[in-house]
Amino acid sequence: MDQNAKKQAAAKAAIEIIELEGFIGVGTGTTTDYFIDLLAEHKHQIDGAVASSVASADRLQENGIAVVDLNGVGDLAIYVDGADEATHHRHLIKGGGGALTREKIVAQASKLFICIVDDSKIVDRLGRFPLPIEVIPMARSYVAREMVKLGGRPELRHGFTSDNGHQIIDVYDLEIRKPITLEETINQIPGVVGNGLFARRGADIILVGGDKGVERFD
Ligand code: 5RP
């Protein structure tokens, strides 16, 4: 089975386990795109969706699903999103698509966070994928120097501006032994808007598409 088929299988498994009602929180990325396309088949059962990016909002609307602002709906029952890396402890690295800050807000505002990935994303320890950090542009060099002190090798994501008007630094070679502690430490650096470690609020369920079907971690 190729990687796209595995992503699609994980997305289908998410559709099968969620309550299709009310407003659904929807993440960003190619795996989530499969989820959106499947959700469209059930659009008459739900009231709409809260999107974690402009790209996902566009795709939802193209599929005839109403998109509402998080401010208008309060906490969500369910959030479905992909990840760049995931562990058996359900800690994640996200932000490969640059939507990490909005993704973290919607994940935090949701009772159940279901992460959908193909099996290439599963790691024993986070950090093979560079950690994305969203920064206020005037702080990018300062934040980069702070990340060097933490053992990382920061690189600016050139030509990229987040939906929030900020820049992204991708940090390579970090040793992420304590994901929750590192997430909190990075959040304390002035100029950091958000970082791609999802450990304080990790996923509740991970659905992993693989050659033998979909495996579930919870
Ligand atoms: C976007 C994300 C995505 O969930 C992550 O990059 C995975 O993407 P894909 O499903 O395309 O592999 O965090 O900011």
mmCIF file of C-alpha atoms and ligand atoms in Angstrom:
data_model
loop_
_atom_site.group_PDB
_atom_site.id
_atom_site.type_symbol
_atom_site.label_atom_id
_atom_site.label_comp_id
_atom_site.label_asym_id
_atom_site.label_seq_id
_atom_site.Cartn_x
_atom_site.Cartn_y
_atom_site.Cartn_z
ATOM 1 C CA MET A 1 0.000 0.000 0.000
ATOM 2 C CA ASP A 2 1.442 3.406 -0.879
ATOM 3 C CA GLN A 3 1.674 6.314 1.557
ATOM 4 C CA ASN A 4 -1.379 8.102 0.172
ATOM 5 C CA ALA A 5 -3.533 4.988 0.492
ATOM 6 C CA LYS A 6 -2.382 4.672 4.116
ATOM 7 C CA LYS A 7 -3.283 8.304 4.803
ATOM 8 C CA GLN A 8 -6.675 7.756 3.211
ATOM 9 C CA ALA A 9 -7.258 4.617 5.300
ATOM 10 C CA ALA A 10 -6.486 6.553 8.505
ATOM 11 C CA ALA A 11 -8.874 9.326 7.437
ATOM 12 C CA LYS A 12 -11.611 6.778 6.721
ATOM 13 C CA ALA A 13 -11.107 5.180 10.138
ATOM 14 C CA ALA A 14 -11.583 8.612 11.737
ATOM 15 C CA ILE A 15 -14.863 9.145 9.889
ATOM 16 C CA GLU A 16 -16.014 5.737 11.135
ATOM 17 C CA ILE A 17 -15.382 6.443 14.837
ATOM 18 C CA ILE A 18 -16.503 10.047 15.254
ATOM 19 C CA GLU A 19 -19.990 11.272 16.097
ATOM 20 C CA LEU A 20 -21.062 13.038 12.917
ATOM 21 C CA GLU A 21 -22.977 15.935 14.436
ATOM 22 C CA GLY A 22 -22.476 19.578 15.427
ATOM 23 C CA PHE A 23 -19.266 21.345 14.458
ATOM 24 C CA ILE A 24 -16.109 19.318 13.711
ATOM 25 C CA GLY A 25 -12.603 20.723 14.188
ATOM 26 C CA VAL A 26 -10.539 20.097 11.069
ATOM 27 C CA GLY A 27 -6.754 20.302 10.737
ATOM 28 C CA THR A 28 -4.418 20.875 7.827
ATOM 29 C CA GLY A 29 -2.364 18.805 5.385
ATOM 30 C CA THR A 30 -2.697 16.041 2.834
ATOM 31 C CA THR A 31 -4.005 13.458 5.328
ATOM 32 C CA THR A 32 -6.608 15.907 6.585
ATOM 33 C CA ASP A 33 -7.545 16.672 2.969
ATOM 34 C CA TYR A 34 -8.611 13.018 2.635
ATOM 35 C CA PHE A 35 -10.651 13.453 5.814
ATOM 36 C CA ILE A 36 -12.339 16.588 4.414
ATOM 37 C CA ASP A 37 -13.246 14.790 1.204
ATOM 38 C CA LEU A 38 -14.824 11.938 3.194
ATOM 39 C CA LEU A 39 -16.546 14.353 5.579
ATOM 40 C CA ALA A 40 -18.221 15.945 2.553
ATOM 41 C CA GLU A 41 -20.196 12.723 2.091
ATOM 42 C CA HIS A 42 -21.750 13.374 5.534
ATOM 43 C CA LYS A 43 -22.155 17.144 5.271
ATOM 44 C CA HIS A 44 -25.901 17.000 5.879
ATOM 45 C CA GLN A 45 -25.341 15.324 9.261
ATOM 46 C CA ILE A 46 -23.100 18.086 10.654
ATOM 47 C CA ASP A 47 -23.613 21.807 11.259
ATOM 48 C CA GLY A 48 -20.206 22.727 9.893
ATOM 49 C CA ALA A 49 -16.510 22.852 10.697
ATOM 50 C CA VAL A 50 -13.855 24.962 12.394
ATOM 51 C CA ALA A 51 -10.727 25.022 10.220
ATOM 52 C CA SER A 52 -7.137 25.311 11.421
ATOM 53 C CA SER A 53 -5.974 27.073 8.238
ATOM 54 C CA VAL A 54 -7.123 29.109 5.290
ATOM 55 C CA ALA A 55 -6.255 26.182 2.998
ATOM 56 C CA SER A 56 -8.513 23.790 4.915
ATOM 57 C CA ALA A 57 -11.291 26.382 5.155
ATOM 58 C CA ASP A 58 -11.164 26.726 1.360
ATOM 59 C CA ARG A 59 -11.281 22.963 0.840
ATOM 60 C CA LEU A 60 -14.172 22.549 3.285
ATOM 61 C CA GLN A 61 -16.162 25.275 1.553
ATOM 62 C CA GLU A 62 -15.413 23.840 -1.891
ATOM 63 C CA ASN A 63 -16.937 20.622 -0.549
ATOM 64 C CA GLY A 64 -20.086 22.439 0.584
ATOM 65 C CA ILE A 65 -19.243 22.346 4.315
ATOM 66 C CA ALA A 66 -19.944 25.557 6.252
ATOM 67 C CA VAL A 67 -16.879 26.982 8.004
ATOM 68 C CA VAL A 68 -17.380 28.892 11.242
ATOM 69 C CA ASP A 69 -15.057 30.832 13.506
ATOM 70 C CA LEU A 70 -13.962 29.110 16.721
ATOM 71 C CA ASN A 71 -15.123 32.183 18.649
ATOM 72 C CA GLY A 72 -18.678 31.504 17.580
ATOM 73 C CA VAL A 73 -18.988 27.888 18.718
ATOM 74 C CA GLY A 74 -17.166 27.432 22.043
ATOM 75 C CA ASP A 75 -15.395 24.156 22.745
ATOM 76 C CA LEU A 76 -15.594 21.427 20.121
ATOM 77 C CA ALA A 77 -16.342 17.762 20.716
ATOM 78 C CA ILE A 78 -13.840 16.522 18.128
ATOM 79 C CA TYR A 79 -10.715 17.685 16.304
ATOM 80 C CA VAL A 80 -9.161 15.608 13.513
ATOM 81 C CA ASP A 81 -5.697 16.435 12.182
ATOM 82 C CA GLY A 82 -2.519 14.878 10.820
ATOM 83 C CA ALA A 83 1.042 15.104 12.167
ATOM 84 C CA ASP A 84 4.630 15.098 10.980
ATOM 85 C CA GLU A 85 5.770 12.749 13.748
ATOM 86 C CA ALA A 86 3.952 10.817 16.452
ATOM 87 C CA THR A 87 5.021 8.578 19.327
ATOM 88 C CA HIS A 88 3.254 5.771 21.158
ATOM 89 C CA HIS A 89 2.845 8.274 24.016
ATOM 90 C CA ARG A 90 0.706 10.297 21.544
ATOM 91 C CA HIS A 91 3.116 13.217 21.578
ATOM 92 C CA LEU A 92 3.427 14.907 18.198
ATOM 93 C CA ILE A 93 5.449 17.240 16.039
ATOM 94 C CA LYS A 94 3.201 19.306 13.792
ATOM 95 C CA GLY A 95 3.578 22.368 11.604
ATOM 96 C CA GLY A 96 5.121 20.971 8.435
ATOM 97 C CA GLY A 97 2.367 22.909 6.663
ATOM 98 C CA GLY A 98 2.950 25.960 8.848
ATOM 99 C CA ALA A 99 -0.472 25.896 10.530
ATOM 100 C CA LEU A 100 0.802 24.850 13.973
ATOM 101 C CA THR A 101 -0.517 27.769 16.026
ATOM 102 C CA ARG A 102 -4.107 27.542 14.826
ATOM 103 C CA GLU A 103 -3.882 23.753 15.019
ATOM 104 C CA LYS A 104 -2.796 23.969 18.641
ATOM 105 C CA ILE A 105 -5.621 26.365 19.490
ATOM 106 C CA VAL A 106 -8.275 24.110 17.959
ATOM 107 C CA ALA A 107 -6.736 20.972 19.495
ATOM 108 C CA GLN A 108 -6.716 22.617 22.911
ATOM 109 C CA ALA A 109 -10.325 23.757 22.505
ATOM 110 C CA SER A 110 -11.497 20.241 21.630
ATOM 111 C CA LYS A 111 -12.536 17.449 23.972
ATOM 112 C CA LEU A 112 -11.204 14.674 21.730
ATOM 113 C CA PHE A 113 -8.205 15.057 19.393
ATOM 114 C CA ILE A 114 -7.919 12.281 16.829
ATOM 115 C CA CYS A 115 -4.627 12.267 14.930
ATOM 116 C CA ILE A 116 -4.513 10.518 11.542
ATOM 117 C CA VAL A 117 -1.159 9.465 10.080
ATOM 118 C CA ASP A 118 0.475 6.895 7.870
ATOM 119 C CA ASP A 119 2.977 4.564 9.503
ATOM 120 C CA SER A 120 6.040 6.512 8.272
ATOM 121 C CA LYS A 121 5.199 9.161 10.916
ATOM 122 C CA ILE A 122 5.612 6.867 13.931
ATOM 123 C CA VAL A 123 8.889 7.329 15.833
ATOM 124 C CA ASP A 124 10.287 6.173 19.166
ATOM 125 C CA ARG A 125 11.525 9.671 19.957
ATOM 126 C CA LEU A 126 10.490 12.989 18.408
ATOM 127 C CA GLY A 127 13.048 15.101 16.576
ATOM 128 C CA ARG A 128 13.931 13.495 13.259
ATOM 129 C CA PHE A 129 11.480 15.966 11.692
ATOM 130 C CA PRO A 130 12.658 19.570 12.234
ATOM 131 C CA LEU A 131 10.600 21.349 14.874
ATOM 132 C CA PRO A 132 8.621 24.270 13.398
ATOM 133 C CA ILE A 133 8.425 27.427 15.506
ATOM 134 C CA GLU A 134 6.166 30.320 14.513
ATOM 135 C CA VAL A 135 7.800 33.658 15.374
ATOM 136 C CA ILE A 136 7.020 37.341 15.209
ATOM 137 C CA PRO A 137 9.333 38.494 12.375
ATOM 138 C CA MET A 138 11.374 41.021 14.449
ATOM 139 C CA ALA A 139 12.239 38.239 16.932
ATOM 140 C CA ARG A 140 13.357 35.569 14.450
ATOM 141 C CA SER A 141 17.125 35.996 14.925
ATOM 142 C CA TYR A 142 16.791 36.197 18.702
ATOM 143 C CA VAL A 143 14.620 33.082 18.818
ATOM 144 C CA ALA A 144 17.049 31.306 16.486
ATOM 145 C CA ARG A 145 19.967 32.081 18.844
ATOM 146 C CA GLU A 146 17.951 30.775 21.799
ATOM 147 C CA MET A 147 17.252 27.573 19.872
ATOM 148 C CA VAL A 148 21.002 27.133 19.226
ATOM 149 C CA LYS A 149 21.493 27.315 23.023
ATOM 150 C CA LEU A 150 18.948 24.490 23.319
ATOM 151 C CA GLY A 151 21.062 22.386 20.957
ATOM 152 C CA GLY A 152 19.152 22.949 17.719
ATOM 153 C CA ARG A 153 20.108 24.099 14.240
ATOM 154 C CA PRO A 154 17.507 26.683 13.187
ATOM 155 C CA GLU A 155 16.676 27.484 9.570
ATOM 156 C CA LEU A 156 14.250 30.147 8.438
ATOM 157 C CA ARG A 157 11.470 28.779 6.205
ATOM 158 C CA HIS A 158 12.191 31.144 3.320
ATOM 159 C CA GLY A 159 9.308 32.681 1.383
ATOM 160 C CA PHE A 160 6.714 31.462 3.863
ATOM 161 C CA THR A 161 4.282 33.566 5.892
ATOM 162 C CA SER A 162 1.785 31.888 8.208
ATOM 163 C CA ASP A 163 -1.957 32.566 8.069
ATOM 164 C CA ASN A 164 -1.293 34.792 11.092
ATOM 165 C CA GLY A 165 1.310 36.920 9.258
ATOM 166 C CA HIS A 166 4.338 35.427 11.021
ATOM 167 C CA GLN A 167 7.476 33.525 9.978
ATOM 168 C CA ILE A 168 8.467 29.936 10.671
ATOM 169 C CA ILE A 169 11.844 28.698 11.900
ATOM 170 C CA ASP A 170 12.474 24.969 11.387
ATOM 171 C CA VAL A 171 14.825 23.635 14.054
ATOM 172 C CA TYR A 172 16.920 20.586 13.137
ATOM 173 C CA ASP A 173 18.877 18.191 15.357
ATOM 174 C CA LEU A 174 17.054 18.847 18.643
ATOM 175 C CA GLU A 175 17.306 16.087 21.215
ATOM 176 C CA ILE A 176 13.738 15.886 22.433
ATOM 177 C CA ARG A 177 14.017 13.750 25.563
ATOM 178 C CA LYS A 178 11.290 15.571 27.510
ATOM 179 C CA PRO A 179 8.718 16.865 25.004
ATOM 180 C CA ILE A 180 6.442 18.574 27.562
ATOM 181 C CA THR A 181 9.333 20.419 29.218
ATOM 182 C CA LEU A 182 10.802 21.492 25.878
ATOM 183 C CA GLU A 183 7.414 22.660 24.604
ATOM 184 C CA GLU A 184 7.010 24.847 27.698
ATOM 185 C CA THR A 185 10.595 26.137 27.536
ATOM 186 C CA ILE A 186 10.232 27.241 23.915
ATOM 187 C CA ASN A 187 6.901 28.903 24.672
ATOM 188 C CA GLN A 188 8.689 31.111 27.223
ATOM 189 C CA ILE A 189 11.026 32.669 24.614
ATOM 190 C CA PRO A 190 9.760 36.178 23.783
ATOM 191 C CA GLY A 191 8.714 36.396 20.139
ATOM 192 C CA VAL A 192 7.607 32.776 19.915
ATOM 193 C CA VAL A 193 3.969 32.578 18.856
ATOM 194 C CA GLY A 194 3.781 28.819 19.024
ATOM 195 C CA ASN A 195 5.859 25.695 18.563
ATOM 196 C CA GLY A 196 5.089 22.428 16.819
ATOM 197 C CA LEU A 197 5.459 20.190 19.865
ATOM 198 C CA PHE A 198 2.046 18.841 20.813
ATOM 199 C CA ALA A 199 2.902 17.151 24.094
ATOM 200 C CA ARG A 200 1.137 19.141 26.835
ATOM 201 C CA ARG A 201 -1.991 18.488 24.798
ATOM 202 C CA GLY A 202 -1.124 15.492 22.675
ATOM 203 C CA ALA A 203 -3.554 13.421 20.667
ATOM 204 C CA ASP A 204 -6.154 11.332 22.505
ATOM 205 C CA ILE A 205 -6.285 8.732 19.744
ATOM 206 C CA ILE A 206 -3.838 8.111 16.900
ATOM 207 C CA LEU A 207 -5.060 6.194 13.868
ATOM 208 C CA VAL A 208 -2.114 4.824 11.918
ATOM 209 C CA GLY A 209 -2.578 3.635 8.347
ATOM 210 C CA GLY A 210 -0.235 0.765 7.513
ATOM 211 C CA ASP A 211 0.129 -2.273 5.264
ATOM 212 C CA LYS A 212 -2.033 -4.388 7.564
ATOM 213 C CA GLY A 213 -4.829 -1.843 7.975
ATOM 214 C CA VAL A 214 -5.332 0.867 10.569
ATOM 215 C CA GLU A 215 -3.790 0.561 14.018
ATOM 216 C CA ARG A 216 -5.139 2.595 16.913
ATOM 217 C CA PHE A 217 -3.095 4.053 19.815
ATOM 218 C CA ASP A 218 -5.030 5.377 22.807
HETATM 219 C C1 5RP B 1 0.327 21.178 9.109
HETATM 220 C C2 5RP B 1 0.494 19.929 9.877
HETATM 221 C C3 5RP B 1 0.156 18.647 9.198
HETATM 222 O O1 5RP B 1 -0.759 17.952 9.967
HETATM 223 C C4 5RP B 1 1.406 17.841 9.026
HETATM 224 O O2 5RP B 1 2.359 18.616 8.317
HETATM 225 C C5 5RP B 1 1.143 16.524 8.290
HETATM 226 O O3 5RP B 1 0.833 16.780 6.961
HETATM 227 P P1 5RP B 1 0.491 15.621 5.937
HETATM 228 O O4 5RP B 1 -0.821 15.052 6.351
HETATM 229 O O5 5RP B 1 0.423 16.361 4.611
HETATM 230 O O6 5RP B 1 1.611 14.613 5.958
HETATM 231 O O7 5RP B 1 0.890 19.909 11.009
HETATM 232 O O8 5RP B 1 0.774 22.297 9.808
#
